[in-house]
Structures are given as C-alpha cells and as structure tokens.
Coordinates of C-alpha atoms and ligand atoms in Angstrom, one line a residue:
X1 CA 38.8 20.8 21.4
X2 CA 37.3 23.7 23.4
X3 CA 33.8 22.2 23.8
X4 CA 35.2 19.0 25.2
X5 CA 37.6 20.6 27.6
X6 CA 35.3 23.3 29.1
X7 CA 32.6 23.1 31.7
X8 CA 29.1 24.1 30.6
X9 CA 26.7 25.9 33.0
X10 CA 23.0 26.0 32.2
X11 CA 21.1 29.1 33.0
X12 CA 17.3 29.1 33.3
X13 CA 17.0 32.8 33.0
X14 CA 13.7 33.4 34.7
X15 CA 15.0 31.8 37.9
X16 CA 18.6 33.2 37.8
X17 CA 18.6 36.8 39.0
X18 CA 16.0 39.6 38.7
X19 CA 17.2 43.2 38.5
X20 CA 15.6 46.6 38.1
X21 CA 17.3 47.1 34.7
X22 CA 14.6 46.0 32.3
X23 CA 11.3 47.3 31.0
X24 CA 9.8 45.3 33.9
X25 CA 12.0 46.2 36.9
X26 CA 11.8 43.8 39.9
X27 CA 9.1 41.8 38.2
X28 CA 10.1 38.6 40.0
X29 CA 11.5 37.1 36.7
X30 CA 15.2 36.8 36.2
X31 CA 16.8 38.8 33.4
X32 CA 19.8 39.3 31.2
X33 CA 21.4 42.1 33.2
X34 CA 21.1 39.7 36.1
X35 CA 23.2 37.2 34.2
X36 CA 25.8 39.8 33.2
X37 CA 26.2 40.8 36.9
X38 CA 27.1 37.2 37.9
X39 CA 29.5 36.4 35.1
X40 CA 32.5 36.9 37.4
X41 CA 31.1 34.3 39.8
X42 CA 30.7 31.8 37.0
X43 CA 34.1 32.5 35.8
X44 CA 35.5 31.8 39.3
X45 CA 33.6 28.6 39.4
X46 CA 35.6 27.5 36.3
X47 CA 32.7 27.8 33.8
X48 CA 33.8 28.3 30.1
X49 CA 30.5 27.9 28.3
X50 CA 27.0 29.1 29.3
X51 CA 23.9 27.4 27.8
X52 CA 21.0 29.9 28.0
X53 CA 17.5 28.4 28.1
X54 CA 15.2 30.4 25.8
X55 CA 15.2 34.2 26.1
X56 CA 13.3 34.8 22.9
X57 CA 9.8 36.4 22.6
X58 CA 7.2 34.0 23.9
X59 CA 3.7 33.9 25.4
X60 CA 5.2 31.5 27.9
X61 CA 2.8 28.6 27.7
X62 CA 5.9 26.5 28.4
X63 CA 8.2 29.1 29.9
X64 CA 9.9 30.2 26.6
X65 CA 9.9 26.8 24.9
X66 CA 7.1 28.2 22.8
X67 CA 8.8 30.9 20.7
X68 CA 6.8 33.6 18.9
X69 CA 9.7 35.4 17.4
X70 CA 13.2 33.8 17.1
X71 CA 14.8 37.2 16.3
X72 CA 13.8 39.1 19.3
X73 CA 14.4 39.0 23.1
X74 CA 11.5 38.8 25.4
X75 CA 11.1 42.2 27.2
X76 CA 10.9 40.3 30.5
X77 CA 14.5 39.3 30.0
X78 CA 15.7 42.6 28.5
X79 CA 16.5 43.9 25.0
X80 CA 18.6 42.9 22.1
X81 CA 21.2 45.4 23.3
X82 CA 21.3 43.5 26.6
X83 CA 21.9 40.3 24.8
X84 CA 24.7 41.8 22.7
X85 CA 26.2 43.1 25.9
X86 CA 26.0 39.6 27.3
X87 CA 27.9 38.2 24.3
X88 CA 30.5 40.9 24.7
X89 CA 31.0 40.6 28.4
X90 CA 31.2 36.8 28.2
X91 CA 33.9 37.1 25.5
X92 CA 35.9 39.5 27.6
X93 CA 36.1 36.8 30.2
X94 CA 36.9 34.1 27.6
X95 CA 33.5 32.5 28.1
X96 CA 31.1 31.5 25.3
X97 CA 27.4 31.3 25.1
X98 CA 25.2 28.7 23.5
X99 CA 21.5 29.4 22.8
X100 CA 18.5 27.1 23.1
X101 CA 17.2 26.1 19.7
X102 CA 13.6 25.1 19.9
X103 CA 12.6 24.1 16.3
X104 CA 10.3 21.1 16.7
X105 CA 7.5 23.6 17.3
X106 CA 6.9 27.3 17.6
X107 CA 4.3 29.1 19.6
X108 CA 0.8 29.3 18.1
X109 CA 1.3 33.0 18.3
X110 CA 4.2 32.9 15.9
X111 CA 3.5 34.9 12.8
X112 CA 4.1 31.7 10.6
X113 CA 1.4 29.8 12.5
X114 CA -1.1 32.7 12.4
X115 CA -0.6 32.9 8.7
X116 CA -0.6 29.2 8.2
X117 CA -4.2 29.0 9.4
X118 CA -5.1 30.4 6.0
X119 CA -4.7 27.5 3.5
X120 CA -3.9 30.0 0.7
X121 CA -1.1 31.7 2.5
X122 CA 2.6 30.9 1.6
X123 CA 2.9 29.6 5.2
X124 CA 0.1 27.1 4.8
X125 CA 2.6 24.1 4.8
X126 CA 4.8 25.3 7.6
X127 CA 2.9 23.1 10.1
X128 CA 1.4 19.7 10.0
X129 CA -2.3 20.1 9.1
X130 CA -4.8 17.3 8.5
X131 CA -8.5 17.2 7.9
X132 CA -9.0 14.4 10.4
X133 CA -11.2 11.4 10.1
X134 CA -15.0 10.9 10.3
X135 CA -16.6 8.3 12.5
X136 CA -19.4 6.0 11.3
X137 CA -21.9 8.4 12.9
X138 CA -20.4 11.3 11.1
X139 CA -18.4 12.7 14.0
X140 CA -15.2 14.5 13.4
X141 CA -12.1 12.6 14.8
X142 CA -8.4 13.4 15.0
X143 CA -6.2 12.0 12.3
X144 CA -4.5 9.3 14.4
X145 CA -4.1 7.8 17.9
X146 CA -0.8 9.5 18.9
X147 CA -0.4 10.6 22.5
X148 CA 1.9 13.5 23.4
X149 CA 4.7 14.4 25.7
X150 CA 2.5 16.5 27.9
X151 CA 0.0 13.8 28.6
X152 CA -2.8 15.4 26.6
X153 CA -4.2 15.4 23.1
X154 CA -1.8 15.8 20.1
X155 CA -4.3 17.2 17.6
X156 CA -6.2 20.4 17.9
X157 CA -9.0 21.4 15.6
X158 CA -8.7 24.9 14.2
X159 CA -12.0 26.4 13.2
X160 CA -10.5 29.0 10.9
X161 CA -8.7 26.6 8.7
X162 CA -11.2 23.8 9.3
X163 CA -8.4 21.3 9.9
X164 CA -6.4 19.7 12.8
X165 CA -2.8 20.7 13.5
X166 CA -0.3 18.4 15.3
X167 CA 1.2 19.4 18.6
X168 CA 3.4 16.8 20.4
X169 CA 3.6 19.1 23.4
X170 CA 1.1 21.8 24.5
X171 CA -1.6 22.9 22.1
X172 CA 0.1 26.2 22.1
X173 CA 3.2 24.5 20.6
X174 CA 2.3 23.5 17.0
X175 CA 4.8 21.2 15.3
X176 CA 6.7 22.5 12.3
X177 CA 6.6 20.5 9.0
X178 CA 10.2 19.4 8.1
X179 CA 9.0 18.0 4.8
X180 CA 8.7 21.6 3.7
X181 CA 12.2 22.8 2.5
X182 CA 11.1 26.4 3.3
X183 CA 11.0 25.6 7.0
X184 CA 14.6 24.3 6.9
X185 CA 15.6 27.5 5.1
X186 CA 13.9 29.6 7.9
X187 CA 15.8 27.6 10.5
X188 CA 19.1 28.1 8.7
X189 CA 18.5 31.9 8.8
X190 CA 17.8 31.8 12.5
X191 CA 21.0 29.9 13.2
X192 CA 23.1 32.3 11.1
X193 CA 21.5 35.3 12.8
X194 CA 22.5 34.1 16.3
X195 CA 25.9 32.7 15.2
X196 CA 26.7 36.1 13.6
X197 CA 25.7 37.9 16.8
X198 CA 28.2 35.8 18.8
X199 CA 26.6 32.5 19.8
X200 CA 29.0 29.6 19.9
X201 CA 26.4 26.9 19.3
X202 CA 23.1 25.5 20.3
X203 CA 21.4 23.1 22.6
X204 CA 18.8 21.6 20.3
X205 CA 15.4 20.9 22.0
X206 CA 13.9 17.5 21.3
X207 CA 15.9 17.4 18.1
X208 CA 15.4 13.7 17.3
X209 CA 11.6 14.0 16.8
X210 CA 11.4 16.9 14.3
X211 CA 10.7 14.8 11.2
X212 CA 7.3 13.0 11.0
X213 CA 7.6 10.3 8.4
X214 CA 4.0 9.3 8.3
X215 CA 0.8 10.2 10.2
X216 CA -0.5 6.7 10.6
X217 CA -1.6 5.2 13.9
X218 CA 1.1 4.3 16.5
X219 CA 1.6 1.0 18.3
X220 CA -0.3 0.9 21.6
X221 CA 2.1 2.2 24.3
X222 CA 1.9 3.5 27.9
X223 CA 4.5 6.2 27.1
X224 CA 4.2 8.3 24.0
X225 CA 2.2 6.5 21.3
X226 CA 3.2 7.1 17.7
X227 CA 7.0 7.4 18.4
X228 CA 7.9 4.9 15.7
X229 CA 6.7 7.5 13.1
X230 CA 8.8 10.4 14.4
X231 CA 11.7 9.2 16.5
X232 CA 15.1 9.4 14.8
X233 CA 13.7 9.0 11.3
X234 CA 16.0 9.0 8.3
X235 CA 14.4 12.4 7.3
X236 CA 15.5 13.8 10.7
X237 CA 19.1 12.7 10.1
X238 CA 19.0 14.4 6.7
X239 CA 17.8 17.7 8.2
X240 CA 20.6 17.6 10.8
X241 CA 23.2 16.9 8.1
X242 CA 21.9 19.7 6.0
X243 CA 22.1 22.2 8.9
X244 CA 25.6 21.0 9.7
X245 CA 26.8 21.3 6.1
X246 CA 25.2 24.6 5.3
X247 CA 25.6 26.4 8.6
X248 CA 27.4 24.9 11.6
X249 CA 30.5 23.8 9.6
X250 CA 31.1 27.4 8.6
X251 CA 31.4 28.6 12.2
X252 CA 33.5 27.7 15.3
X253 CA 30.6 26.2 17.2
X254 CA 29.0 23.0 18.5
X255 CA 25.6 21.4 19.0
X256 CA 24.3 19.3 21.8
X257 CA 21.0 17.6 21.1
X258 CA 18.3 16.9 23.6
X259 CA 17.2 13.5 22.3
X260 CA 14.1 11.9 23.8
X261 CA 13.7 8.2 24.3
X262 CA 17.1 7.8 22.7
X263 CA 18.8 4.4 22.7
X264 CA 22.5 3.8 22.1
X265 CA 22.0 2.8 18.5
X266 CA 20.1 6.0 17.7
X267 CA 22.6 8.0 19.7
X268 CA 25.5 6.6 17.7
X269 CA 23.9 7.7 14.4
X270 CA 23.1 11.1 15.7
X271 CA 26.4 11.9 17.2
X272 CA 29.0 10.0 15.3
X273 CA 31.5 12.6 14.1
X274 CA 31.8 11.0 10.6
X275 CA 28.1 11.4 9.9
X276 CA 28.2 15.1 10.7
X277 CA 25.0 15.6 12.5
X278 CA 25.2 16.6 16.2
X279 CA 28.4 17.0 18.2
X280 CA 27.0 15.3 21.4
X281 CA 23.6 14.6 23.0
X282 CA 21.7 14.4 26.2
X283 CA 20.3 10.9 27.0
X284 CA 18.0 10.2 29.9
X285 CA 18.8 6.6 30.9
X286 CA 21.0 7.4 33.9
X287 CA 18.4 9.6 35.6
X288 CA 15.7 7.0 35.1
X289 CA 17.4 4.1 36.9
X290 CA 14.9 4.6 39.7
X291 CA 11.9 5.5 37.6
X292 CA 9.3 3.6 35.7
X293 CA 7.3 4.8 32.7
X294 CA 9.7 7.5 31.6
X295 CA 10.3 9.6 34.7
X296 CA 7.1 9.5 36.7
X297 CA 6.8 6.5 38.9
X298 CA 9.7 6.0 41.4
X299 CA 11.3 2.6 42.1
X300 CA 14.2 1.6 44.3
X301 CA 17.6 3.1 43.5
X302 CA 20.4 0.6 43.1
X303 CA 24.0 1.8 42.6
X304 CA 24.7 -1.3 40.5
X305 CA 22.1 -0.3 38.0
X306 CA 23.5 3.2 37.8
X307 CA 27.0 1.9 37.0
X308 CA 25.6 -0.5 34.4
X309 CA 23.8 2.3 32.6
X310 CA 26.7 4.8 32.9
X311 CA 29.1 2.2 31.5
X312 CA 26.9 1.5 28.6
X313 CA 27.0 5.2 27.6
X314 CA 30.5 6.0 28.6
X315 CA 31.9 3.1 26.5
X316 CA 29.2 3.1 23.8
X317 CA 29.6 6.7 22.5
X318 CA 32.8 8.5 21.5
X319 CA 31.8 11.6 23.4
X320 CA 29.0 12.2 25.9
X321 CA 27.2 15.3 27.3
X322 CA 27.2 14.5 31.0
X323 CA 24.5 16.1 33.2
X324 CA 22.8 15.3 36.4
X325 CA 20.3 18.2 36.5
X326 CA 18.5 20.5 34.2
X327 CA 15.3 22.5 34.2
X328 CA 13.2 19.4 33.5
X329 CA 14.7 17.1 36.2
X330 CA 14.6 17.0 40.0
X331 CA 17.6 18.3 41.9
X332 CA 20.2 15.6 42.0
X333 CA 20.9 15.9 45.7
X334 CA 17.1 15.2 46.3
X335 CA 17.1 12.5 43.7
X336 CA 20.2 10.3 44.1
X337 CA 21.6 12.1 47.2
X338 CA 20.6 12.4 50.9
X339 CA 18.8 15.7 51.0
X340 CA 15.4 14.4 51.5
X341 CA 16.3 12.0 54.4
X342 CA 18.8 14.4 56.1
X343 CA 16.8 17.4 57.1
X344 CA 15.6 18.9 60.3
X345 CA 12.0 20.0 60.8
X346 CA 12.8 23.6 60.2
X347 CA 14.2 22.6 56.8
X348 CA 17.8 22.9 57.8
X349 CA 19.8 20.4 55.8
X350 CA 22.2 18.0 57.6
X351 CA 25.8 17.1 57.0
X352 CA 24.8 14.2 54.7
X353 CA 23.0 16.7 52.3
X354 CA 26.3 18.4 51.9
X355 CA 28.4 15.3 51.6
X356 CA 26.1 13.6 49.1
X357 CA 26.0 16.8 47.0
X358 CA 29.8 16.7 46.9
X359 CA 29.9 13.0 46.1
X360 CA 27.6 13.6 43.2
X361 CA 29.7 16.4 41.9
X362 CA 32.7 14.1 42.2
X363 CA 30.8 11.6 40.1
X364 CA 29.8 14.0 37.4
X365 CA 33.2 15.6 37.1
X366 CA 35.1 12.3 36.8
X367 CA 33.1 11.0 33.8
X368 CA 34.2 11.2 30.2
X369 CA 32.3 13.8 28.2
X370 CA 31.5 17.5 28.5
X371 CA 30.0 18.3 32.0
X372 CA 26.8 20.4 32.2
X373 CA 26.1 21.9 35.5
X374 CA 22.7 23.4 36.1
X375 CA 22.3 26.6 38.1
X376 CA 22.1 26.0 41.8
X377 CA 23.6 22.5 41.5
X378 CA 26.9 23.9 42.6
X379 CA 25.4 24.9 46.0
X380 CA 23.4 21.8 46.5
X381 CA 20.0 23.3 45.9
X382 CA 17.2 20.8 46.7
X383 CA 13.8 20.0 45.3
X384 CA 11.0 22.5 45.7
X385 CA 9.3 22.1 49.1
X386 CA 5.8 23.0 47.7
X387 CA 2.9 22.3 50.1
X388 CA 0.1 22.3 47.5
X389 CA -0.3 21.9 43.8
X390 CA -1.4 25.5 43.6
X391 CA 2.2 26.5 44.2
X392 CA 3.2 24.8 40.9
X393 CA 3.5 26.5 37.6
X394 CA 4.7 23.4 35.5
X395 CA 2.2 22.5 32.8
X396 CA 3.3 18.9 32.9
X397 CA 2.6 18.5 36.7
X398 CA -0.9 19.9 36.2
X399 CA -1.7 17.7 33.2
X400 CA -0.3 14.7 35.0
X401 CA -2.5 15.4 37.9
X402 CA -5.5 15.7 35.6
X403 CA -4.7 12.4 33.9
X404 CA -4.1 10.6 37.1
X405 CA -7.4 11.8 38.5
X406 CA -9.2 10.5 35.4
X407 CA -7.5 7.2 36.0
X408 CA -8.8 7.3 39.6
X409 CA -5.3 7.1 41.1
X410 CA -5.5 7.9 44.8
X411 CA -4.5 11.3 46.0
X412 CA -1.5 10.2 48.1
X413 CA 0.1 8.5 45.1
X414 CA -0.6 11.5 42.8
X415 CA 1.1 13.7 45.3
X416 CA 4.1 11.4 45.7
X417 CA 4.6 11.1 42.0
X418 CA 4.2 14.8 41.3
X419 CA 6.6 15.6 44.2
X420 CA 9.2 13.3 42.7
X421 CA 8.8 14.4 39.0
X422 CA 7.6 18.1 38.9
X423 CA 9.8 20.2 36.7
X424 CA 9.4 23.0 39.2
X425 CA 11.7 21.1 41.5
X426 CA 14.6 22.6 39.7
X427 CA 13.0 25.8 38.6
X428 CA 12.8 27.6 41.9
X429 CA 14.9 30.8 42.0
X430 CA 18.6 30.6 42.7
X431 CA 19.3 31.1 46.4
X432 CA 21.9 33.8 46.4
X433 CA 21.9 34.9 50.0
X434 CA 19.8 34.8 53.2
X435 CA 18.0 38.1 52.6
X436 CA 14.4 38.3 51.6
X437 CA 13.6 36.2 48.5
X438 CA 17.1 34.7 48.8
X439 CA 18.5 37.8 47.1
X440 CA 16.8 36.8 43.8
X441 CA 14.3 39.6 43.4
X442 CA 13.0 42.7 45.2
X443 CA 9.6 41.9 43.8
X444 CA 7.4 38.8 44.1
X445 CA 9.2 35.8 42.6
X446 CA 7.4 34.1 39.7
X447 CA 7.7 30.7 41.5
X448 CA 8.2 30.1 45.2
X449 CA 11.6 30.3 46.8
X450 CA 12.6 27.1 48.6
X451 CA 12.1 27.7 52.3
X452 CA 15.6 26.4 53.0
X453 CA 17.3 29.4 51.4
X454 CA 18.5 30.7 54.8
X455 CA 20.6 27.5 55.1
X456 CA 21.4 26.9 51.5
X457 CA 22.7 29.9 49.6
X458 CA 25.6 31.1 47.5
X459 CA 26.9 33.8 49.8
X460 CA 27.2 31.5 52.8
X461 CA 29.2 29.0 50.7
X462 CA 31.6 31.4 49.1
X463 CA 33.8 31.8 52.1
X464 CA 33.4 28.4 53.6
X465 CA 36.3 26.2 52.5
X466 CA 34.2 23.1 53.2
X467 CA 31.2 24.2 51.1
X468 CA 29.7 22.4 48.2
X469 CA 30.5 25.4 46.0
X470 CA 34.2 25.3 46.9
X471 CA 34.3 21.5 46.3
X472 CA 32.9 22.1 42.8
X473 CA 35.6 24.7 42.2
X474 CA 38.3 22.3 43.4
X475 CA 37.0 19.4 41.2
X476 CA 36.6 21.7 38.2
X477 CA 40.2 22.9 38.5
X478 CA 41.4 19.3 38.9
X479 CA 39.5 18.2 35.8
X480 CA 40.6 21.1 33.7
X481 CA 44.2 20.2 34.4
X482 CA 43.9 16.5 33.7
X483 CA 43.7 15.2 30.2
X484 CA 43.0 11.8 31.8
X485 CA 39.8 13.0 33.5
X486 CA 38.7 14.7 30.3
X487 CA 39.7 12.2 27.6
X488 CA 40.7 9.1 29.5
X489 CA 39.1 5.7 29.1
X490 CA 36.2 4.8 31.4
X491 CA 36.7 1.4 33.2
X492 CA 34.0 0.0 35.4
X493 CA 35.4 -2.0 38.4
X494 CA 32.8 -3.0 40.9
X495 CA 29.2 -2.3 42.0
X496 CA 26.7 -3.5 44.5
X497 CA 23.5 -1.9 45.6
X498 CA 25.3 0.9 47.5
X499 CA 28.8 1.3 46.2
X500 CA 30.3 1.9 42.8
X501 CA 34.0 1.9 41.7
X502 CA 35.4 2.9 38.4
X503 CA 38.6 4.1 36.9
X504 CA 39.8 6.6 34.3
X505 CA 42.9 5.9 32.5
X506 CA 45.0 7.7 29.9
X507 CA 48.6 6.5 29.2
X508 CA 50.3 6.2 32.6
X509 CA 47.7 8.4 34.4
X510 CA 45.2 6.4 36.4
X511 CA 42.4 7.5 38.7
X512 CA 40.2 5.3 40.8
X513 CA 36.8 6.6 42.0
X514 CA 34.7 5.0 44.7
X515 CA 31.2 6.4 45.6
X516 CA 28.9 5.4 48.4
X517 CA 25.2 6.0 47.5
X518 CA 23.9 5.0 50.9
X519 CA 23.5 6.0 54.6
X520 CA 25.7 3.1 55.7
X521 CA 29.5 2.9 55.9
X522 CA 30.6 0.6 53.2
X523 CA 33.8 -1.3 52.5
X524 CA 35.0 -2.3 49.0
X525 CA 35.8 -6.0 48.7
X526 CA 39.4 -6.7 49.7
X527 CA 40.5 -7.8 46.3
X528 CA 40.2 -4.2 45.1
X529 CA 42.4 -2.8 47.9
X530 CA 45.3 -2.6 45.5
X531 CA 43.5 0.0 43.4
X532 CA 43.4 2.4 46.3
X533 CA 47.2 2.5 46.6
X534 CA 48.2 6.0 45.6
X535 CA 47.5 9.6 46.5
X536 CA 44.1 10.4 47.7
X537 CA 43.3 13.5 45.7
X538 CA 39.9 14.4 47.1
X539 CA 37.1 13.1 49.2
X540 CA 33.5 14.3 49.7
X541 CA 33.7 14.0 53.5
X542 CA 37.2 15.5 53.7
X543 CA 38.3 12.4 55.6
X544 CA 41.2 10.3 54.6
X545 CA 40.7 6.7 53.6
X546 CA 41.5 4.3 56.4
X547 CA 45.2 3.7 56.8
X548 CA 46.2 6.6 54.6
X549 CA 48.2 9.6 55.3
X550 CA 47.8 11.4 52.1
X551 CA 49.5 8.4 50.5
X552 CA 47.3 5.4 50.6
X553 CA 49.9 2.9 51.8
X554 CA 47.6 0.1 52.9
X555 CA 45.2 0.6 50.0
X556 CA 42.0 0.0 52.0
X557 CA 38.8 1.6 50.9
X558 CA 36.2 2.2 53.6
X559 CA 33.7 4.9 52.8
X560 CA 31.6 6.8 55.2
X561 CA 27.8 7.3 54.4
X562 CA 27.5 9.2 51.1
X563 CA 31.2 9.7 50.8
X564 CA 33.1 9.6 47.5
X565 CA 36.9 9.4 47.0
X566 CA 39.2 10.0 44.1
X567 CA 42.6 8.3 44.3
X568 CA 45.4 8.9 41.8
X569 CA 47.7 5.9 41.3
X570 CA 50.3 7.3 39.0
Ligands
NOJ1 C1 12.3 20.0 26.3 C2 12.5 21.1 27.2 O1 13.7 20.9 28.0 C3 11.3 21.3 28.0 O2 11.4 22.2 29.0 C4 10.2 21.7 27.0 O3 9.0 21.7 27.7 C5 10.0 20.7 25.9 N1 11.3 20.3 25.3 C6 9.2 21.2 24.8 O4 9.9 22.2 24.1

C-alpha cells in the first residue's frame, strides 16, 4: 500500500522558503514556488508524500488554520496556477501531495460565517449559535461552561445576530455545525475539488471533535471542559463514514486524522479499516510522557515510560501515523534529545546534539506505521532561542501567558513553561545555509531565525557523510527496502530510565534496536546479549558495538551517551 510504504514530509509553507516569485516578493513568508524549487532535495531524502499545512486564503489569526476560502490560495503563498504546478512537478518525481483539511471551524471572515450572522440567511445554521443564558440579575451569560483549546472563552457574543457562537479555538475560528447536512455537502465539494486537482489525501485537523452532541455544561476539568459532549461522538463517526463512502473511496487517496485527547479505544474506532472512517491518525501520548496537563508543564523524562506508551500504540492499532515533530510541537532534539544540554555559549551545538538527533531518527524510522518527518527535523533543527515573549507569534503562547498571569504564576515558571511548549519552537524558518537569514528569505522573516543557523543548516550537511541529513537518508533507504521495518511486528524487550530495547520481526527477518536516552554510557543487561548477535546495520555514533567487527560475535550491547544501534540478526 503506497501510503504505508512511503515517507511523509510535512511542510509548514510560511517557514519553508521565501522567493521573489509571488505577488509579495521577498515578504519573509515562505511560498509555493519555494517548495517547488526544493522538490529535488526532498526526493533525494527519500520522501514520497508531502503534507502541506494550509495554503488557502486566510486572515491568519492562526496561521492559516482559519480558512476564509477553501477554493483559493492565499496570495502570500502564490496562485492557483502555482499550486497546479506543484501538483504537476511532484507527480513528475513520483511524489504525492496531501492537503490540510481544516473543517471543525472556518475563519470568521469566511463568507458562510458573514452570512450566518443574519438569522434569515440560508447559512444561518452553518455554525453553532445560541441565545445564551440570563443570570438572576438579568445579565447575559454564555450558554455553557466549556473551556477551549486556546485557553480563552469558547463563546463569543455577536451583536448583529444577537446570539453567541461557539469557537473551541480562537474567536476568529467559529465552529461549523455538523448537525446541518448542508455543511457536510459543502465539505464533500471541497474534498472533490482538491482531489480532482491532484491531491492524494488529507491531514484532517482536530477531526475527532467536529460533532457536538449537546451543548450542556461539561464536567469540571483542568484541561478542556466539555470534551464529553464533543470528543469522538457517534455523530462524528457517522460524518467520517459518509465522507469516506461518498468521496474518499472513489479516489486513490488516504486520510490521516489529527485526533485530540484520543485514547486507544477511540483510536480503534476511528481508524479500524472495516469501519471505513480514517486510514490512520496522530495521537499525542508519546510526546506527553514528560508533560503534565496536556503539553504544558514539564516533568522528568523516563525512557521506560516512553517504551510503555509506544508499545501500547504499536501493538494496539493495526496501523500508526508515527511522528516526533510537527508545527505544534517542540523540536524533538530539544525535547527528547541532547540539544539543550549540549551547546556552547555562542549557540554552537555539540556532538551530542548530532548523535541524539540521529538516535531519534533511528527510533522513528524503525517503528511500525507511516513515518511523518517535519521540515528541519532531518537536519536536527532545535527549539526557537527567543529571548523575550515579544519575539513570539503563537496565539497559544500569548494566551497561556495571560492565563498564567491571572493565576499569579511567577514569571520564571511562566517563562519555563512557555519555552518548553511554544508552538513557535518548530515554526522558525528552515535553515538552508549560513548566509543572511539562513537562506530562507531576502526580506525580513515573519518569525525569528534561530541564531544557531550558522552551525545547523542544510547546505553544510549535504556534503558531510556524518551529518544528520545523511543519516536520515541512509535510514530511509534502509526502511524502504525492508518489509520487516515497514510491516513487521513490534516487540518490546527491555527498558529502564535511560535505555530502551525493542525488536521488529517479519518471518525470518529480525531487527533489534537499542536506544540510549541519556548522557551516560549504558549497558544492556547481560541476558539480552544474545539479541545483539548479528550484523550491526547502523549506529547513531558511527561506533561499532563492543566486541564487534561488523558482525556482532560477542553480542554485547554497550551504548555511548545518546547512541542508538540497529542490529540485524537474520
Ligand atoms: C491543530 C493544528 O495543528 C493547529 O496548528 C491549529 O491551531 C488547531 N488545530 C486549530 O485548527
């Protein structure tokens, strides 16, 4: 199956590459011609599918996740002709494109919403409107106690209509009403439009919360309050099945759902092939093993916990979407890797930055499921080194700061938590070379460039055989040629606070993977030595396992700090 055997690469267009070839030349915002010009590089990395974060027309209250016209391209990114060219150029290289489908909400500037503000308009039921409640003293109150994903209110009063509308995200992102069949028909038309243009599928934004069963108060919760009324509801499953039956099944395409607060049980329902809803989905558990209350408050990382969570998903679902980074998450080498500890004062990353980035690549590319690599991950880009909150663009970081201030949380903690969780950590522009602005733009970049671009950039890694980039290339080639690494069973073997060991097995083919998530040298318990008897295929440090000379005769596994090894036994 092509969407199981390929590597997906996520492009966040505004941070990818800016050119002079759009209506707004060198405006510091990446664009579609920029993407086209780098297709050959992606091809040589081994990418077969590109997931494009939203490029549609949008006022950008949430960087394109607030769409004001699903049928046109934002002039910042280019034109429809540019988009058609991107489909054609990708096809020439045997690459496919999937689009971002944001249908829980639109922008408040979308024509449907503007018209919906008039209760007599045919669009009046496209969104979730409610008159609200009245307090004993006659004050107007919102319809319920729900809290949103962006830490603010979820109901906004509209003077024109004289009613509240629901927005689980920003107030500029009103939620659509999936109890209205006309909305579903609109979505089908959008899907067909892009599939006919050449899209090969969709990444479906927050797709497990689109259907609101009731608008009654939610149970008290520190996270999102009201979830039980809109997370993975039966109505949601029905919408997904309808879209699959009436649209997706008629095309050679796939869907990957972004599913918030998803547990294994929900995930099974949403992605079980027989139920015909989604083809696969993104869960968050593995990236939250060192976080409390969703992703905000850090806690100690333990490798054991990571293996436990990964095993649950690897064995619990038939097929996974495996990612370590995206535009909402911190950079993985700063999160689970050594980038933050291994850095000189001038920002120059150390050897452990490089080794841990490779170890994490080895981890991701030896898991069962379609791998999703986020732009810049393949060169070990690190978290944004912002020095003040003014440098941040992310709406969530700003509202989190506001909320924490209200709760009287001291400044140093606010800073620490925002540093760890800001979505801008992964949104800084791609570091292409060591020229001004990292070769990203000739103008002023929309978001700061990480100051370490002179040390971490694409050009310097292309010709370095020991680079992270070349390690990814090697691992991708290996994976693409091994049915075992793609489809093999996942078998957990051992874990402690620093080390994890697991295997992949298909027929006679067997791989053993050991990863050290610490700055100490670690040794696997002796009883597992047997497992390392075989041919060492690859290691993050480039060093051979103790006692090995390409063939692991003694079968001993001692790992250097942040090293990872892959041994083939058969
Ligand atoms: C998830 C997207 O990944 C995120 O960037 C966006 O802010 C929300 N959904 C709302 O669309």
